[in-house]
Amino acid sequence: MPAAIATACALYRLSPDEALVASTVVPKALVVPHAGYPYSGDTAGAAYALLRRAPRGSIRRVVLLGSAHRVRFNGIALPSVESFATPLGPV
Protein backbone atom coordinates (compact mmCIF):
# COMPACT_ATOMS: atom_id res chain seq x y z
CA MET A 1 0.00 0.00 0.00
CA PRO A 2 1.48 3.42 -0.96
CA ALA A 3 2.49 5.62 1.99
CA ALA A 4 -0.06 8.33 1.12
CA ILE A 5 -2.90 5.81 1.16
CA ALA A 6 -1.67 4.32 4.45
CA THR A 7 -1.48 7.81 5.99
CA ALA A 8 -5.01 8.67 4.83
CA CYS A 9 -6.27 5.42 6.34
CA ALA A 10 -4.65 6.22 9.68
CA LEU A 11 -5.54 9.93 9.86
CA TYR A 12 -9.07 9.84 8.49
CA ARG A 13 -10.09 6.31 9.49
CA LEU A 14 -10.68 5.22 5.93
CA SER A 15 -10.50 1.72 4.54
CA PRO A 16 -7.83 1.23 1.86
CA ASP A 17 -10.60 1.20 -0.79
CA GLU A 18 -12.07 4.48 0.50
CA ALA A 19 -8.64 6.10 0.61
CA LEU A 20 -7.90 5.00 -2.95
CA VAL A 21 -11.15 6.55 -4.19
CA ALA A 22 -10.43 9.75 -2.23
CA SER A 23 -6.99 9.93 -3.83
CA THR A 24 -8.54 10.11 -7.32
CA VAL A 25 -11.15 12.81 -6.61
CA VAL A 26 -10.55 16.31 -8.01
CA PRO A 27 -10.84 18.84 -5.16
CA LYS A 28 -13.50 21.58 -5.37
CA ALA A 29 -11.33 23.99 -3.35
CA LEU A 30 -7.74 24.32 -2.21
CA VAL A 31 -6.31 26.33 0.66
CA VAL A 32 -2.62 26.71 -0.14
CA PRO A 33 0.14 28.60 1.70
CA HIS A 34 2.33 31.02 -0.20
CA ALA A 35 5.19 31.79 2.19
CA GLY A 36 7.82 31.35 -0.53
CA TYR A 37 9.38 28.30 -2.15
CA PRO A 38 11.84 27.53 0.67
CA TYR A 39 9.09 27.59 3.30
CA SER A 40 5.95 26.25 1.67
CA GLY A 41 6.90 25.25 -1.87
CA ASP A 42 6.59 21.52 -1.24
CA THR A 43 3.17 21.93 0.36
CA ALA A 44 1.90 24.26 -2.38
CA GLY A 45 3.25 21.94 -5.08
CA ALA A 46 1.52 18.93 -3.55
CA ALA A 47 -1.76 20.85 -3.33
CA TYR A 48 -1.67 22.11 -6.91
CA ALA A 49 -0.63 18.67 -8.16
CA LEU A 50 -4.09 17.46 -7.11
CA LEU A 51 -5.48 19.53 -9.98
CA ARG A 52 -3.73 17.28 -12.51
CA ARG A 53 -6.66 14.90 -12.06
CA ALA A 54 -9.07 17.46 -13.52
CA PRO A 55 -9.89 16.96 -17.20
CA ARG A 56 -8.31 19.65 -19.35
CA GLY A 57 -10.60 22.67 -19.60
CA SER A 58 -12.87 21.58 -16.75
CA ILE A 59 -11.72 24.25 -14.27
CA ARG A 60 -13.76 27.31 -15.20
CA ARG A 61 -13.18 29.63 -12.26
CA VAL A 62 -10.26 30.31 -9.93
CA VAL A 63 -10.65 32.58 -6.91
CA LEU A 64 -7.40 33.77 -5.36
CA LEU A 65 -7.47 35.36 -1.92
CA GLY A 66 -4.40 36.88 -0.37
CA SER A 67 -3.19 39.68 1.81
CA ALA A 68 -1.67 42.97 0.69
CA HIS A 69 2.09 42.59 1.12
CA ARG A 70 3.30 46.12 0.42
CA VAL A 71 0.64 48.69 1.35
CA ARG A 72 -1.96 48.54 4.09
CA PHE A 73 -5.50 49.50 3.11
CA ASN A 74 -9.10 48.93 4.14
CA GLY A 75 -11.44 46.89 1.97
CA ILE A 76 -10.40 44.66 -0.93
CA ALA A 77 -8.52 45.06 -4.17
CA LEU A 78 -10.54 43.52 -6.96
CA PRO A 79 -8.75 43.43 -10.32
CA SER A 80 -10.84 43.71 -13.45
CA VAL A 81 -8.56 41.48 -15.53
CA GLU A 82 -9.70 38.25 -17.11
CA SER A 83 -6.53 36.35 -16.14
CA PHE A 84 -3.09 36.68 -14.59
CA ALA A 85 0.10 35.80 -16.48
CA THR A 86 1.94 32.94 -14.73
CA PRO A 87 4.96 30.81 -15.66
CA LEU A 88 2.46 28.05 -16.54
CA GLY A 89 0.32 30.29 -18.73
CA PRO A 90 -2.69 32.50 -18.05
CA VAL A 91 -4.69 31.72 -14.92
PDB file of C-alpha atoms in Angstrom:
ATOM      1  CA  MET A   1       0.000   0.000   0.000  1.00  0.00           C
ATOM      2  CA  PRO A   2       1.481   3.416  -0.956  1.00  0.00           C
ATOM      3  CA  ALA A   3       2.493   5.621   1.991  1.00  0.00           C
ATOM      4  CA  ALA A   4      -0.058   8.334   1.115  1.00  0.00           C
ATOM      5  CA  ILE A   5      -2.901   5.807   1.164  1.00  0.00           C
ATOM      6  CA  ALA A   6      -1.674   4.322   4.448  1.00  0.00           C
ATOM      7  CA  THR A   7      -1.475   7.814   5.988  1.00  0.00           C
ATOM      8  CA  ALA A   8      -5.010   8.670   4.833  1.00  0.00           C
ATOM      9  CA  CYS A   9      -6.274   5.416   6.337  1.00  0.00           C
ATOM     10  CA  ALA A  10      -4.651   6.221   9.682  1.00  0.00           C
ATOM     11  CA  LEU A  11      -5.544   9.928   9.857  1.00  0.00           C
ATOM     12  CA  TYR A  12      -9.071   9.838   8.494  1.00  0.00           C
ATOM     13  CA  ARG A  13     -10.094   6.308   9.495  1.00  0.00           C
ATOM     14  CA  LEU A  14     -10.680   5.219   5.934  1.00  0.00           C
ATOM     15  CA  SER A  15     -10.505   1.724   4.543  1.00  0.00           C
ATOM     16  CA  PRO A  16      -7.830   1.231   1.858  1.00  0.00           C
ATOM     17  CA  ASP A  17     -10.597   1.201  -0.789  1.00  0.00           C
ATOM     18  CA  GLU A  18     -12.069   4.483   0.505  1.00  0.00           C
ATOM     19  CA  ALA A  19      -8.637   6.102   0.612  1.00  0.00           C
ATOM     20  CA  LEU A  20      -7.903   4.999  -2.952  1.00  0.00           C
ATOM     21  CA  VAL A  21     -11.152   6.546  -4.193  1.00  0.00           C
ATOM     22  CA  ALA A  22     -10.429   9.753  -2.235  1.00  0.00           C
ATOM     23  CA  SER A  23      -6.986   9.930  -3.832  1.00  0.00           C
ATOM     24  CA  THR A  24      -8.542  10.107  -7.321  1.00  0.00           C
ATOM     25  CA  VAL A  25     -11.149  12.813  -6.615  1.00  0.00           C
ATOM     26  CA  VAL A  26     -10.550  16.311  -8.006  1.00  0.00           C
ATOM     27  CA  PRO A  27     -10.845  18.835  -5.165  1.00  0.00           C
ATOM     28  CA  LYS A  28     -13.502  21.578  -5.373  1.00  0.00           C
ATOM     29  CA  ALA A  29     -11.335  23.989  -3.351  1.00  0.00           C
ATOM     30  CA  LEU A  30      -7.742  24.322  -2.209  1.00  0.00           C
ATOM     31  CA  VAL A  31      -6.309  26.332   0.659  1.00  0.00           C
ATOM     32  CA  VAL A  32      -2.622  26.710  -0.137  1.00  0.00           C
ATOM     33  CA  PRO A  33       0.142  28.602   1.702  1.00  0.00           C
ATOM     34  CA  HIS A  34       2.333  31.023  -0.199  1.00  0.00           C
ATOM     35  CA  ALA A  35       5.192  31.786   2.192  1.00  0.00           C
ATOM     36  CA  GLY A  36       7.816  31.353  -0.529  1.00  0.00           C
ATOM     37  CA  TYR A  37       9.377  28.304  -2.153  1.00  0.00           C
ATOM     38  CA  PRO A  38      11.845  27.535   0.674  1.00  0.00           C
ATOM     39  CA  TYR A  39       9.093  27.592   3.299  1.00  0.00           C
ATOM     40  CA  SER A  40       5.945  26.253   1.669  1.00  0.00           C
ATOM     41  CA  GLY A  41       6.902  25.247  -1.871  1.00  0.00           C
ATOM     42  CA  ASP A  42       6.587  21.517  -1.240  1.00  0.00           C
ATOM     43  CA  THR A  43       3.166  21.929   0.359  1.00  0.00           C
ATOM     44  CA  ALA A  44       1.904  24.259  -2.381  1.00  0.00           C
ATOM     45  CA  GLY A  45       3.248  21.942  -5.082  1.00  0.00           C
ATOM     46  CA  ALA A  46       1.515  18.932  -3.548  1.00  0.00           C
ATOM     47  CA  ALA A  47      -1.764  20.849  -3.331  1.00  0.00           C
ATOM     48  CA  TYR A  48      -1.669  22.106  -6.913  1.00  0.00           C
ATOM     49  CA  ALA A  49      -0.629  18.666  -8.158  1.00  0.00           C
ATOM     50  CA  LEU A  50      -4.095  17.458  -7.108  1.00  0.00           C
ATOM     51  CA  LEU A  51      -5.485  19.528  -9.983  1.00  0.00           C
ATOM     52  CA  ARG A  52      -3.727  17.283 -12.505  1.00  0.00           C
ATOM     53  CA  ARG A  53      -6.659  14.905 -12.062  1.00  0.00           C
ATOM     54  CA  ALA A  54      -9.073  17.459 -13.519  1.00  0.00           C
ATOM     55  CA  PRO A  55      -9.888  16.959 -17.199  1.00  0.00           C
ATOM     56  CA  ARG A  56      -8.306  19.653 -19.351  1.00  0.00           C
ATOM     57  CA  GLY A  57     -10.599  22.672 -19.602  1.00  0.00           C
ATOM     58  CA  SER A  58     -12.870  21.576 -16.746  1.00  0.00           C
ATOM     59  CA  ILE A  59     -11.722  24.249 -14.273  1.00  0.00           C
ATOM     60  CA  ARG A  60     -13.765  27.307 -15.200  1.00  0.00           C
ATOM     61  CA  ARG A  61     -13.183  29.632 -12.260  1.00  0.00           C
ATOM     62  CA  VAL A  62     -10.264  30.312  -9.930  1.00  0.00           C
ATOM     63  CA  VAL A  63     -10.653  32.582  -6.909  1.00  0.00           C
ATOM     64  CA  LEU A  64      -7.398  33.767  -5.355  1.00  0.00           C
ATOM     65  CA  LEU A  65      -7.473  35.360  -1.918  1.00  0.00           C
ATOM     66  CA  GLY A  66      -4.404  36.878  -0.374  1.00  0.00           C
ATOM     67  CA  SER A  67      -3.191  39.679   1.815  1.00  0.00           C
ATOM     68  CA  ALA A  68      -1.670  42.970   0.691  1.00  0.00           C
ATOM     69  CA  HIS A  69       2.088  42.592   1.118  1.00  0.00           C
ATOM     70  CA  ARG A  70       3.303  46.125   0.419  1.00  0.00           C
ATOM     71  CA  VAL A  71       0.640  48.687   1.350  1.00  0.00           C
ATOM     72  CA  ARG A  72      -1.962  48.541   4.095  1.00  0.00           C
ATOM     73  CA  PHE A  73      -5.501  49.502   3.108  1.00  0.00           C
ATOM     74  CA  ASN A  74      -9.104  48.926   4.135  1.00  0.00           C
ATOM     75  CA  GLY A  75     -11.443  46.889   1.968  1.00  0.00           C
ATOM     76  CA  ILE A  76     -10.399  44.665  -0.926  1.00  0.00           C
ATOM     77  CA  ALA A  77      -8.518  45.058  -4.166  1.00  0.00           C
ATOM     78  CA  LEU A  78     -10.543  43.524  -6.963  1.00  0.00           C
ATOM     79  CA  PRO A  79      -8.746  43.434 -10.318  1.00  0.00           C
ATOM     80  CA  SER A  80     -10.840  43.711 -13.446  1.00  0.00           C
ATOM     81  CA  VAL A  81      -8.562  41.483 -15.531  1.00  0.00           C
ATOM     82  CA  GLU A  82      -9.700  38.250 -17.115  1.00  0.00           C
ATOM     83  CA  SER A  83      -6.531  36.347 -16.139  1.00  0.00           C
ATOM     84  CA  PHE A  84      -3.087  36.679 -14.590  1.00  0.00           C
ATOM     85  CA  ALA A  85       0.097  35.799 -16.480  1.00  0.00           C
ATOM     86  CA  THR A  86       1.940  32.940 -14.729  1.00  0.00           C
ATOM     87  CA  PRO A  87       4.961  30.808 -15.656  1.00  0.00           C
ATOM     88  CA  LEU A  88       2.462  28.049 -16.536  1.00  0.00           C
ATOM     89  CA  GLY A  89       0.320  30.287 -18.729  1.00  0.00           C
ATOM     90  CA  PRO A  90      -2.686  32.504 -18.054  1.00  0.00           C
ATOM     91  CA  VAL A  91      -4.688  31.721 -14.922  1.00  0.00           C
TER      92      VAL A  91
END
